Amino acid sequence: MANPVTVDFPRNFTKALNDGQLRRNLRAAMDTLGLRRRNLFSDPEAFEQLRARGDAIRRRALSKLPQLLEQLERKCTENGIQVHWAETPDEANRICLEIMQRHNATRVIKGKSMVSEEMHLNHFLEERGIEALETDLGEYIIQLDHETPSHIIVPAIHKNRDQIARLFHEKIPNTPYTEVVEELNAIARKILREKFFAGEVGVSGVNFAVAETGTLCLVENEGNGRMCTTAPPVHIAVMGLEKVVERLEDVPPLLRLLTGSATGQLITTYFNMISSPRKPDEKDGPKEVHLVLLDNGRTQIWADPELRQTLKCIRCGTCLNHCPVYTRLGGHAYGYVYPGPIGSILTPQLEGLENAGAMATASTFCGACEEVCPVKIPIVDILRRLRIEAYNKVDSPHAVKGHGYKVNAMESLTWKGWALSNATPWVNALNAKLLGLLGPQLPRLPAPDIVKKWTQSRTLPKFASKSLHVLAKEKGLSDE
Amino acid sequence: MPTRPEKVYYFGTCLIDLCYPQAGMAGIELLRREGIQVIYPQQQSCCGQPAYNSGFPEEAKKVARQQLKAFPKDYPIIVPSGSCGGMLKHHYPKLFADAPEAAEAQRFSERVFELSEFLVRVLDIKLEDQGQPIKVTWHSSCSALREMRVIEYSKSLVRQLKNVEMIELQRERECCGFGGSFSVKQADLSSAMVADKVTDIEQTGASLLLSGDCGCLMNIGGALEHRQIPIPVKHVAEFILERAHG
């Protein structure tokens, strides 16, 4: 994972844009996911109703977040799940490590979890001599290639079948080259089967944690999540503290929205509801279940009513699938764990604007992300807010970390001049006249940076010799 | 929707004002031919969106306040752009939410209509096609599509023209990569997006690209010209005026 301070967006972006194979892979994958989602939510009215419900459920949960978290802790504890609170990723990592060390664990098996990516848990454990094996097929593939997920849901979406075939052939000893999907699956399955039973601790994420019952819900398709949470004697679930919902009945609509938005599935192959460790009369399941709740700046986000909406996210990744920018870059170019539209609003809030603020500029505000968001997060408004706070020191306890980092005299002056011209009719008229007169001469003048960037792929627009103001006057239009 | 008014205000937009005044005039003509008196306040300028989306809300407010001043009466405000229309209609109330002008901005926003929606829904305009057969394609601007939600009205105008065949783009709902300051700040990304849009346009075999937003037309038209692809671009108002009234 890149060090936050050294993320070089322009270089990353250019590299991704020049990678034709990557762009073809992403395009094909996104078209498929988008089509599946459209087919599932084919009735716009019914979908709107479901979205409204999802939005309401998430709003309600966030409106009483502190109480629900307390209730969740109480219920989990009653059920025998041990609850831990972590303010920072480092704290969360240490909690996990301590549990693993207590059990002398050296091999950990993991189900897919974005929060564990946010914690850089694998790297942390590796440095301390613990092997953390990813068991989600996509995660397993990228781990083989020493990569991080490039998508929230489909971590290896940037790779096509041929690339995976080559990777397996090169990285897994004694593996013949094959492009047959079933054979590739069988190869991974055989290796992972053995690992499941060798794992001493299982780590998973949490899709929804139900406060009412103390239940941890886990959505998955491969069965690896079930293996990770039942085969080893210890299960550690890590979650961002916003994942809590109030009632059990809140889960079905959110689940429908999640699977439908993510992969266009009505339901997934597996839906795990973990409510306790193994009970005395039970034959299987872990003997210990731990829940690690990570804050990492979320309470700060939560404190602001507008920014709070970021936390409604159910991590379906559909905003990525529909984003024209993500589709052309892939997740790695963003340089942080959460890419695409949701990443562009979440990451700068977690990492600070001075580190990740540039992510908010990687959007045309086209609104495709908002249009598909199953819980109606106002992504564009929050992006705009981040742009504003990047340029302005904000006197508010809710200001985004790193606000004002972009304050610069030149840009401020330019906009001040622009505002003066557009708020003063005679200056505006004079400008229009000058541009009209100068228009044909402009190409001969030395081009400023802004013009060079525009003309790398486009010709410049021509200024009209008579503005609409002038034409309207000549036409005798009333100016009352 | 208002009932057919006697007078309307016309908000020309700064881009049309400076670079595409003929598109602006076409919108005015279409309204006048329906018997509507069009008022063009000379005090108007820009909607403020460039500063608003770039992170300079105070400057945006300063310019927006000038528009509130320039359109004081109760007439509908017609805008030949989904993007600037979206700013006036959906963002002014947010921009002024905590300002003394909050109520004024709210009333202002309620009077804003995108041109094609107004022509179709309020004026129920009927077009007779006088032109030769032609194949055109259509680009939906993101703000007209998702913010103003007026694409169906714009397209229905083109569909009234019997000699015009409209071929839809494969990826009509995908952004052309303009995005105001995005096109400069993320120049490579913007170029990649408009390149794909241009390929899509070429593949339709159409001889003209239409849209209701001059920002997109400037972006796409500039890219077509840069690649020397002989497909001109035109604002829908200008096109239907030419076809229907010669």
Tab-separated table of N, CA, C and O in Angstrom, chain B residues 154-208:
chain	number	residue	atom	x	y	z
B	154	SER	N	-36.040	17.480	-24.965
B	154	SER	CA	-35.144	17.895	-26.045
B	154	SER	C	-35.249	16.926	-27.219
B	154	SER	O	-35.365	17.327	-28.378
B	155	LYS	N	-35.229	15.653	-26.899
B	155	LYS	CA	-35.293	14.656	-27.972
B	155	LYS	C	-36.640	14.683	-28.683
B	155	LYS	O	-36.713	14.434	-29.889
B	156	SER	N	-37.687	14.958	-27.925
B	156	SER	CA	-39.009	14.958	-28.554
B	156	SER	C	-39.114	16.092	-29.577
B	156	SER	O	-39.827	15.983	-30.562
B	157	LEU	N	-38.372	17.175	-29.335
B	157	LEU	CA	-38.343	18.268	-30.317
B	157	LEU	C	-37.711	17.787	-31.617
B	157	LEU	O	-38.234	18.040	-32.707
B	158	VAL	N	-36.598	17.089	-31.492
B	158	VAL	CA	-35.912	16.599	-32.697
B	158	VAL	C	-36.788	15.569	-33.409
B	158	VAL	O	-36.853	15.536	-34.642
B	159	ARG	N	-37.477	14.764	-32.624
B	159	ARG	CA	-38.312	13.722	-33.230
B	159	ARG	C	-39.505	14.293	-34.011
B	159	ARG	O	-40.068	13.621	-34.859
B	160	GLN	N	-39.883	15.527	-33.684
B	160	GLN	CA	-40.972	16.146	-34.448
B	160	GLN	C	-40.564	16.420	-35.890
B	160	GLN	O	-41.405	16.633	-36.757
B	161	LEU	N	-39.255	16.445	-36.145
B	161	LEU	CA	-38.773	16.788	-37.486
B	161	LEU	C	-38.732	15.525	-38.333
B	161	LEU	O	-37.946	14.620	-38.085
B	162	LYS	N	-39.618	15.492	-39.382
B	162	LYS	CA	-39.838	14.207	-40.056
B	162	LYS	C	-38.672	13.757	-40.936
B	162	LYS	O	-38.517	12.571	-41.184
B	163	ASN	N	-37.836	14.681	-41.385
B	163	ASN	CA	-36.706	14.288	-42.232
B	163	ASN	C	-35.418	14.055	-41.453
B	163	ASN	O	-34.352	13.894	-42.037
B	164	VAL	N	-35.541	14.090	-40.143
B	164	VAL	CA	-34.345	13.910	-39.318
B	164	VAL	C	-34.368	12.527	-38.691
B	164	VAL	O	-35.323	12.154	-38.017
B	165	GLU	N	-33.317	11.766	-38.962
B	165	GLU	CA	-33.200	10.464	-38.319
B	165	GLU	C	-32.216	10.594	-37.164
B	165	GLU	O	-31.081	11.041	-37.355
B	166	MET	N	-32.669	10.223	-35.974
B	166	MET	CA	-31.782	10.360	-34.813
B	166	MET	C	-31.236	8.985	-34.426
B	166	MET	O	-31.988	8.070	-34.124
B	167	ILE	N	-29.917	8.871	-34.447
B	167	ILE	CA	-29.274	7.609	-34.072
B	167	ILE	C	-28.674	7.787	-32.681
B	167	ILE	O	-27.896	8.708	-32.450
B	168	GLU	N	-29.068	6.926	-31.765
B	168	GLU	CA	-28.617	7.115	-30.390
B	168	GLU	C	-27.202	6.592	-30.191
B	168	GLU	O	-26.767	5.652	-30.849
B	169	LEU	N	-26.488	7.234	-29.302
B	169	LEU	CA	-25.131	6.811	-28.972
B	169	LEU	C	-25.179	5.531	-28.144
B	169	LEU	O	-26.123	5.307	-27.397
B	170	GLN	N	-24.132	4.725	-28.293
B	170	GLN	CA	-24.010	3.515	-27.480
B	170	GLN	C	-23.983	3.861	-25.996
B	170	GLN	O	-24.605	3.212	-25.182
B	171	ARG	N	-23.203	4.887	-25.666
B	171	ARG	CA	-23.040	5.252	-24.262
B	171	ARG	C	-23.564	6.659	-24.026
B	171	ARG	O	-22.843	7.545	-23.580
B	172	GLU	N	-24.835	6.814	-24.331
B	172	GLU	CA	-25.429	8.135	-24.250
B	172	GLU	C	-25.371	8.711	-22.832
B	172	GLU	O	-25.223	9.910	-22.642
B	173	ARG	N	-25.488	7.848	-21.833
B	173	ARG	CA	-25.561	8.336	-20.464
B	173	ARG	C	-24.192	8.600	-19.838
B	173	ARG	O	-24.101	8.938	-18.672
B	174	GLU	N	-23.142	8.418	-20.626
B	174	GLU	CA	-21.808	8.612	-20.067
B	174	GLU	C	-21.289	10.020	-20.319
B	174	GLU	O	-21.407	10.552	-21.418
B	175	CYS	N	-20.700	10.579	-19.303
B	175	CYS	CA	-20.179	11.949	-19.346
B	175	CYS	C	-19.137	12.113	-20.454
B	175	CYS	O	-18.342	11.218	-20.712
B	176	CYS	N	-19.115	13.306	-21.081
B	176	CYS	CA	-18.153	13.557	-22.162
B	176	CYS	C	-16.807	13.989	-21.619
B	176	CYS	O	-15.860	14.176	-22.378
B	177	GLY	N	-16.714	14.185	-20.301
B	177	GLY	CA	-15.417	14.515	-19.718
B	177	GLY	C	-15.143	16.010	-19.608
B	177	GLY	O	-14.024	16.403	-19.332
B	178	PHE	N	-16.182	16.824	-19.787
B	178	PHE	CA	-15.955	18.271	-19.690
B	178	PHE	C	-15.791	18.674	-18.220
B	178	PHE	O	-14.684	18.852	-17.743
B	179	GLY	N	-16.891	18.775	-17.514
B	179	GLY	CA	-16.817	19.027	-16.067
B	179	GLY	C	-16.128	20.315	-15.670
B	179	GLY	O	-15.537	20.397	-14.595
B	180	GLY	N	-16.206	21.350	-16.519
B	180	GLY	CA	-15.644	22.658	-16.145
B	180	GLY	C	-14.158	22.571	-15.842
B	180	GLY	O	-13.368	22.158	-16.696
B	181	SER	N	-13.796	22.917	-14.609
B	181	SER	CA	-12.374	22.941	-14.245
B	181	SER	C	-11.741	21.549	-14.331
B	181	SER	O	-10.526	21.422	-14.467
B	182	PHE	N	-12.576	20.497	-14.281
B	182	PHE	CA	-12.062	19.128	-14.423
B	182	PHE	C	-11.261	18.983	-15.717
B	182	PHE	O	-10.222	18.339	-15.748
B	183	SER	N	-11.771	19.599	-16.791
B	183	SER	CA	-11.133	19.413	-18.099
B	183	SER	C	-9.725	19.992	-18.139
B	183	SER	O	-8.927	19.645	-18.996
B	184	VAL	N	-9.432	20.880	-17.193
B	184	VAL	CA	-8.092	21.457	-17.131
B	184	VAL	C	-7.276	20.790	-16.023
B	184	VAL	O	-6.128	20.414	-16.216
B	185	LYS	N	-7.934	20.620	-14.855
B	185	LYS	CA	-7.196	20.047	-13.720
B	185	LYS	C	-6.897	18.564	-13.928
B	185	LYS	O	-5.907	18.054	-13.437
B	186	GLN	N	-7.771	17.871	-14.583
B	186	GLN	CA	-7.547	16.459	-14.889
B	186	GLN	C	-7.548	16.305	-16.412
B	186	GLN	O	-8.382	15.590	-16.979
B	187	ALA	N	-6.620	16.995	-17.047
B	187	ALA	CA	-6.635	17.088	-18.509
B	187	ALA	C	-6.532	15.718	-19.190
B	187	ALA	O	-7.220	15.457	-20.182
B	188	ASP	N	-5.704	14.833	-18.665
B	188	ASP	CA	-5.529	13.517	-19.302
B	188	ASP	C	-6.797	12.684	-19.221
B	188	ASP	O	-7.207	12.036	-20.192
B	189	LEU	N	-7.397	12.709	-18.036
B	189	LEU	CA	-8.650	11.971	-17.847
B	189	LEU	C	-9.728	12.510	-18.768
B	189	LEU	O	-10.445	11.760	-19.428
B	190	SER	N	-9.821	13.834	-18.783
B	190	SER	CA	-10.818	14.495	-19.615
B	190	SER	C	-10.614	14.129	-21.083
B	190	SER	O	-11.580	13.827	-21.807
B	191	SER	N	-9.369	14.122	-21.519
B	191	SER	CA	-9.069	13.776	-22.909
B	191	SER	C	-9.467	12.341	-23.218
B	191	SER	O	-10.016	12.055	-24.288
B	192	ALA	N	-9.192	11.443	-22.271
B	192	ALA	CA	-9.548	10.034	-22.486
B	192	ALA	C	-11.062	9.884	-22.603
B	192	ALA	O	-11.567	9.117	-23.428
B	193	MET	N	-11.791	10.637	-21.787
B	193	MET	CA	-13.248	10.523	-21.811
B	193	MET	C	-13.834	11.071	-23.112
B	193	MET	O	-14.697	10.459	-23.730
B	194	VAL	N	-13.333	12.219	-23.530
B	194	VAL	CA	-13.897	12.817	-24.750
B	194	VAL	C	-13.481	12.000	-25.979
B	194	VAL	O	-14.228	11.902	-26.960
B	195	ALA	N	-12.312	11.356	-25.900
B	195	ALA	CA	-11.878	10.514	-27.027
B	195	ALA	C	-12.864	9.360	-27.234
B	195	ALA	O	-13.251	9.042	-28.363
B	196	ASP	N	-13.272	8.751	-26.124
B	196	ASP	CA	-14.245	7.651	-26.234
B	196	ASP	C	-15.590	8.161	-26.759
B	196	ASP	O	-16.273	7.479	-27.516
B	197	LYS	N	-15.961	9.358	-26.319
B	197	LYS	CA	-17.231	9.941	-26.781
B	197	LYS	C	-17.185	10.167	-28.288
B	197	LYS	O	-18.142	9.882	-29.012
B	198	VAL	N	-16.051	10.658	-28.758
B	198	VAL	CA	-15.884	10.942	-30.182
B	198	VAL	C	-15.981	9.634	-30.996
B	198	VAL	O	-16.636	9.592	-32.044
B	199	THR	N	-15.347	8.589	-30.501
B	199	THR	CA	-15.419	7.294	-31.188
B	199	THR	C	-16.873	6.823	-31.282
B	199	THR	O	-17.321	6.354	-32.335
B	200	ASP	N	-17.578	6.971	-30.188
B	200	ASP	CA	-18.992	6.590	-30.145
B	200	ASP	C	-19.795	7.377	-31.195
B	200	ASP	O	-20.599	6.822	-31.940
B	201	ILE	N	-19.509	8.660	-31.275
B	201	ILE	CA	-20.216	9.529	-32.231
B	201	ILE	C	-19.916	9.099	-33.668
B	201	ILE	O	-20.825	8.964	-34.501
B	202	GLU	N	-18.647	8.859	-33.941
B	202	GLU	CA	-18.236	8.433	-35.294
B	202	GLU	C	-18.962	7.164	-35.714
B	202	GLU	O	-19.361	7.000	-36.866
B	203	GLN	N	-19.100	6.248	-34.739
B	203	GLN	CA	-19.683	4.951	-35.072
B	203	GLN	C	-21.173	5.012	-35.435
B	203	GLN	O	-21.701	4.072	-36.017
B	204	THR	N	-21.821	6.103	-35.084
B	204	THR	CA	-23.247	6.207	-35.430
B	204	THR	C	-23.441	6.463	-36.919
B	204	THR	O	-24.509	6.199	-37.459
B	205	GLY	N	-22.436	7.011	-37.579
B	205	GLY	CA	-22.580	7.380	-38.978
B	205	GLY	C	-23.394	8.664	-39.170
B	205	GLY	O	-23.757	9.024	-40.288
B	206	ALA	N	-23.663	9.370	-38.097
B	206	ALA	CA	-24.437	10.612	-38.184
B	206	ALA	C	-23.565	11.721	-38.758
B	206	ALA	O	-22.342	11.677	-38.646
B	207	SER	N	-24.211	12.715	-39.371
B	207	SER	CA	-23.415	13.805	-39.938
B	207	SER	C	-23.475	15.064	-39.069
B	207	SER	O	-22.941	16.105	-39.438
B	208	LEU	N	-24.108	14.957	-37.900
B	208	LEU	CA	-24.225	16.124	-37.023
B	208	LEU	C	-24.469	15.648	-35.598
B	208	LEU	O	-25.202	14.677	-35.378
